[in-house]
mmCIF file of C-alpha atoms in Angstrom:
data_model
loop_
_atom_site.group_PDB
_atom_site.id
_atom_site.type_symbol
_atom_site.label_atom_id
_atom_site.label_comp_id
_atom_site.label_asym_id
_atom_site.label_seq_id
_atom_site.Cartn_x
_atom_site.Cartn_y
_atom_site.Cartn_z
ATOM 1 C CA UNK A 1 35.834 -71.152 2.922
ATOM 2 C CA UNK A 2 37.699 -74.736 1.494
ATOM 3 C CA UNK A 3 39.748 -76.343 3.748
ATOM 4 C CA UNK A 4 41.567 -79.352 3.190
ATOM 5 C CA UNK A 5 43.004 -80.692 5.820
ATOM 6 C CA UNK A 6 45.367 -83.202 3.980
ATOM 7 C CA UNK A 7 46.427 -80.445 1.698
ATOM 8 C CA UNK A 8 47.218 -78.298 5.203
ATOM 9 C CA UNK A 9 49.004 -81.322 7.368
ATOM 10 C CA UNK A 10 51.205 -81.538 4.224
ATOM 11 C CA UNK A 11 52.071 -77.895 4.150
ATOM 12 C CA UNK A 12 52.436 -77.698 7.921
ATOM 13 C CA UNK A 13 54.517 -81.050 7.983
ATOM 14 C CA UNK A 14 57.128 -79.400 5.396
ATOM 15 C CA UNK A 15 57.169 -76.520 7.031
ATOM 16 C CA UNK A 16 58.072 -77.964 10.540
ATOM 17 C CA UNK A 17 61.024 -79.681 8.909
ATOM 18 C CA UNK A 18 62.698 -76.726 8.544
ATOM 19 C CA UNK A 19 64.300 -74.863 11.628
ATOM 20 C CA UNK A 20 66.133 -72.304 12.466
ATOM 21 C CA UNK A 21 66.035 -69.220 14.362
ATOM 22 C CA UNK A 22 67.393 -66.448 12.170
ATOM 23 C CA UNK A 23 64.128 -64.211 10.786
ATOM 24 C CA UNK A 24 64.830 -64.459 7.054
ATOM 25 C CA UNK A 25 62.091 -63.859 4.172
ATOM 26 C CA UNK A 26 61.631 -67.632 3.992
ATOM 27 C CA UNK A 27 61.896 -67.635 8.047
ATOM 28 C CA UNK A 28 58.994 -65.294 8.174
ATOM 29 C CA UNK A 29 57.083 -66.900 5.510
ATOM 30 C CA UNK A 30 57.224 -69.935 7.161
ATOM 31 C CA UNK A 31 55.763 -68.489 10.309
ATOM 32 C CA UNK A 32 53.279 -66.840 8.614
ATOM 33 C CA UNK A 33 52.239 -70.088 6.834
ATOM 34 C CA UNK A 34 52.092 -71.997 10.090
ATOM 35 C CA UNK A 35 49.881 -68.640 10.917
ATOM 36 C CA UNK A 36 47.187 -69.097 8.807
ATOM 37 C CA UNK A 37 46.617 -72.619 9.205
ATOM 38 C CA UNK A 38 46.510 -72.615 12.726
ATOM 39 C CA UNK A 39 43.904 -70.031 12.756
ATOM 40 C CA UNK A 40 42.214 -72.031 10.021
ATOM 41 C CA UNK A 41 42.446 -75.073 12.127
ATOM 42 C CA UNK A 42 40.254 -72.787 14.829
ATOM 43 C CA UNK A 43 38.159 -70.553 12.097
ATOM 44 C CA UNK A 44 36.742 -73.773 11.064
ATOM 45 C CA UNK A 45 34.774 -74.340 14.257
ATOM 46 C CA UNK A 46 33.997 -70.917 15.040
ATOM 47 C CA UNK A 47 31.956 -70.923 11.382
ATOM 48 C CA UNK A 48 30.679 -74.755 12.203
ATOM 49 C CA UNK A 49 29.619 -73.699 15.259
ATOM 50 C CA UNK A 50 28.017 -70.048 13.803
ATOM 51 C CA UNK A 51 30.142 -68.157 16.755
ATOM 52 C CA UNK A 52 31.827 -64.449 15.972
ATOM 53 C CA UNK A 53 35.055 -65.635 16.390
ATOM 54 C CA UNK A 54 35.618 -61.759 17.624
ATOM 55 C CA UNK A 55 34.082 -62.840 20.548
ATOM 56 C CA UNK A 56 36.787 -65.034 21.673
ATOM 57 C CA UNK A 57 38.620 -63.400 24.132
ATOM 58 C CA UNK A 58 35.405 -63.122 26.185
ATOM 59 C CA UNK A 59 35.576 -66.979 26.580
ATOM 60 C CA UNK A 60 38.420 -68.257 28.279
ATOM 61 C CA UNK A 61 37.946 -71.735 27.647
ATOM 62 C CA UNK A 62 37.905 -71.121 23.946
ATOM 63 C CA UNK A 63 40.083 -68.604 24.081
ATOM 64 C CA UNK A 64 42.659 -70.756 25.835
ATOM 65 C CA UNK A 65 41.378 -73.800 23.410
ATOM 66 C CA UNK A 66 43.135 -71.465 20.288
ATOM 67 C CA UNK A 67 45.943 -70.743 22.598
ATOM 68 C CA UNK A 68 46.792 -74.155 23.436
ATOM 69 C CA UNK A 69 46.129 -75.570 19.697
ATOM 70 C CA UNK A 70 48.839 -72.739 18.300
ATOM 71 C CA UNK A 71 51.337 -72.943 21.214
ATOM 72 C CA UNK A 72 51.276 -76.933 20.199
ATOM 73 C CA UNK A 73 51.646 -76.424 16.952
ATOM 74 C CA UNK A 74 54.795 -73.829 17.550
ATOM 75 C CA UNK A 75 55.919 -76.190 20.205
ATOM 76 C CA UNK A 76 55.771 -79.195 17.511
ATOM 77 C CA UNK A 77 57.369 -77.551 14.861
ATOM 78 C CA UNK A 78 60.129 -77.026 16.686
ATOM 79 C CA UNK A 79 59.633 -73.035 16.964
ATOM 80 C CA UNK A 80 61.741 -70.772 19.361
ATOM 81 C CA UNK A 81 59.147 -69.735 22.070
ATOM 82 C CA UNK A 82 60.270 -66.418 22.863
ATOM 83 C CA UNK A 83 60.692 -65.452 19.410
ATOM 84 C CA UNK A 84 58.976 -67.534 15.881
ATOM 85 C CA UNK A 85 56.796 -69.235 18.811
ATOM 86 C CA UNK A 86 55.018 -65.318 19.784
ATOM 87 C CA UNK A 87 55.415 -64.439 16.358
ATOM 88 C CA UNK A 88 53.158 -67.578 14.907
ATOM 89 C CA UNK A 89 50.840 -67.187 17.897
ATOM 90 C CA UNK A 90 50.070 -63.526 17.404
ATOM 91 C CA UNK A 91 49.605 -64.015 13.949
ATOM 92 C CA UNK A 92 47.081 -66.699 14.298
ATOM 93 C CA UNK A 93 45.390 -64.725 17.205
ATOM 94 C CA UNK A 94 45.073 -61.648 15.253
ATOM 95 C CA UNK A 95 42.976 -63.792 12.249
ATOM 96 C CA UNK A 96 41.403 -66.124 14.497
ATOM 97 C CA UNK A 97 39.962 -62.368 16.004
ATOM 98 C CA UNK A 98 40.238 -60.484 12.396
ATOM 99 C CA UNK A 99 42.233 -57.730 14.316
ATOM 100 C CA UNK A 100 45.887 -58.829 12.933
ATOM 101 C CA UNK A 101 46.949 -55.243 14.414
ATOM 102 C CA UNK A 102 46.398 -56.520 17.824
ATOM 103 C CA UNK A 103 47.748 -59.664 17.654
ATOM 104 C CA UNK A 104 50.558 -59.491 19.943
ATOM 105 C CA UNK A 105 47.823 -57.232 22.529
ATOM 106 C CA UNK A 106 45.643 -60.188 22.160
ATOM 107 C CA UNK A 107 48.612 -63.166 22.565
ATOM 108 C CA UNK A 108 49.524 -60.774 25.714
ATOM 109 C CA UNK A 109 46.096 -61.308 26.969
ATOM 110 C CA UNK A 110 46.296 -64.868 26.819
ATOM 111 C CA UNK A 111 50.280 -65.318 28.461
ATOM 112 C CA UNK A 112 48.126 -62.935 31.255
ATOM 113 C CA UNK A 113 45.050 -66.003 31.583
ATOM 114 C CA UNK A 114 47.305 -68.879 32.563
ATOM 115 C CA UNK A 115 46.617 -69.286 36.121
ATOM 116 C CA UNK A 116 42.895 -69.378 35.229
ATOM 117 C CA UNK A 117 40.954 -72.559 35.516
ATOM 118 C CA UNK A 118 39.064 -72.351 32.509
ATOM 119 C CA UNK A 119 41.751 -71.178 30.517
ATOM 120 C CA UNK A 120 44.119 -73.890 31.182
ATOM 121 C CA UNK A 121 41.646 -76.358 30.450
ATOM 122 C CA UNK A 122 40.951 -74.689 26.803
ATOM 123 C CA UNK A 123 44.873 -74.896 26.665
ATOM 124 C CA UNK A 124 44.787 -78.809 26.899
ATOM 125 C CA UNK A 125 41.986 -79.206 24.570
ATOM 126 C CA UNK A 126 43.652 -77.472 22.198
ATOM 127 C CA UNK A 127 47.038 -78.852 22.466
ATOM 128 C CA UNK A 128 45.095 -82.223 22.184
ATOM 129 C CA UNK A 129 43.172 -81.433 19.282
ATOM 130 C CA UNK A 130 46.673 -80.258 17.314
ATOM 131 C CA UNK A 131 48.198 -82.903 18.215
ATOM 132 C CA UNK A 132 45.569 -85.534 17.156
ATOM 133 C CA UNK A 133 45.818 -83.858 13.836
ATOM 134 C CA UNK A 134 49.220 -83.805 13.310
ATOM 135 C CA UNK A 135 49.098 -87.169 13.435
ATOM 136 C CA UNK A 136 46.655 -88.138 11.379
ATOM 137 C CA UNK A 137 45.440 -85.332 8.978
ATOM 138 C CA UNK A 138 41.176 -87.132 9.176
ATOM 139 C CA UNK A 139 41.661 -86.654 12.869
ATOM 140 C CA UNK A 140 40.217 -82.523 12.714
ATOM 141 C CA UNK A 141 39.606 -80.726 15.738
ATOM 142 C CA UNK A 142 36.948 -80.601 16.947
ATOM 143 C CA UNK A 143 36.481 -79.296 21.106
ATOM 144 C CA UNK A 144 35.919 -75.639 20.265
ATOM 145 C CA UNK A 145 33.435 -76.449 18.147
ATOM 146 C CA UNK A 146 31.908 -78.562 20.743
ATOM 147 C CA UNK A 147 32.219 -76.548 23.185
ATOM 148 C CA UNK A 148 31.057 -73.540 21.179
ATOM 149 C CA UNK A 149 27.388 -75.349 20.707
ATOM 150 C CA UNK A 150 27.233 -76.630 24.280
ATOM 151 C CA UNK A 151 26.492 -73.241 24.808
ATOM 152 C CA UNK A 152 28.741 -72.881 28.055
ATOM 153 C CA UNK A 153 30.460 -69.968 28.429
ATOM 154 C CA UNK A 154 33.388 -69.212 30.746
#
């Protein structure tokens, strides 16, 4: 897989300066794009790090690391969260987890974790990490990865 993360900031960056909350073609599209390279942003790691990302939900700190980095990244490009914001984050979920059926199941899972220590402490990580990046494109996250090879599971 090629990933370039300049490439993606500049595709992410024009597509948070559009907004809007009607669910056009172009809406959609937009979502979708914002999709994939959120779960790229995560799919990264899980490869560096040589972890099934199908495994994910039985992690809550990395599952709540991918939860945070794509509710950030809704949250930054100025996404409606009850609508484009679930829509981008099951998307991502369902190819972080290469189960795009059961995205929304799998996003569900997640709104169901928040009370949980470890959870909520993925959740920061991964808002951190997006918003490091958005910021400077060199700046790639990093703390699932990290956390992946630590070898700690929650």
């Amino acid at each position: 897989l090629f990933y370039n993360p300049n490439y993606a900031q500049r595709i992410w960056l024009r597509c948070r300066a559009k907004s809007g909350i009607i669910m056009s073609e172009d809406h959609l599209e937009r979502i979708e794009t914002l999709a994939r390279i959120g779960s790229s942003l995560a799919g990264v790691q899980f490869e560096a790090a040589a972890l099934d990302p199908t495994q994910l939900t039985g992690d809550k700190w990395a599952f709540g690391y991918c939860f945070g980095l794509l509710d950030a990244m809704a949250q930054y490009a100025n996404l409606d969260q009850y609508s484009e914001g679930v829509k981008l984050m099951s998307n991502a979920l369902g190819k972080i987890m290469c189960d795009e059926m059961r995205g929304l199941e799998i996003f569900t899972q997640g709104v169901d974790l928040q009370s949980d220590p470890q959870f909520v402490e993925g959740l920061s990580a991964g808002a951190q990490d997006l918003t490091a990046w958005a910021e400077d494109a060199n700046a790639l996250p990093t703390q699932l990865a990290r956390h992946i090879n630590s070898g700690v599971r929650h």
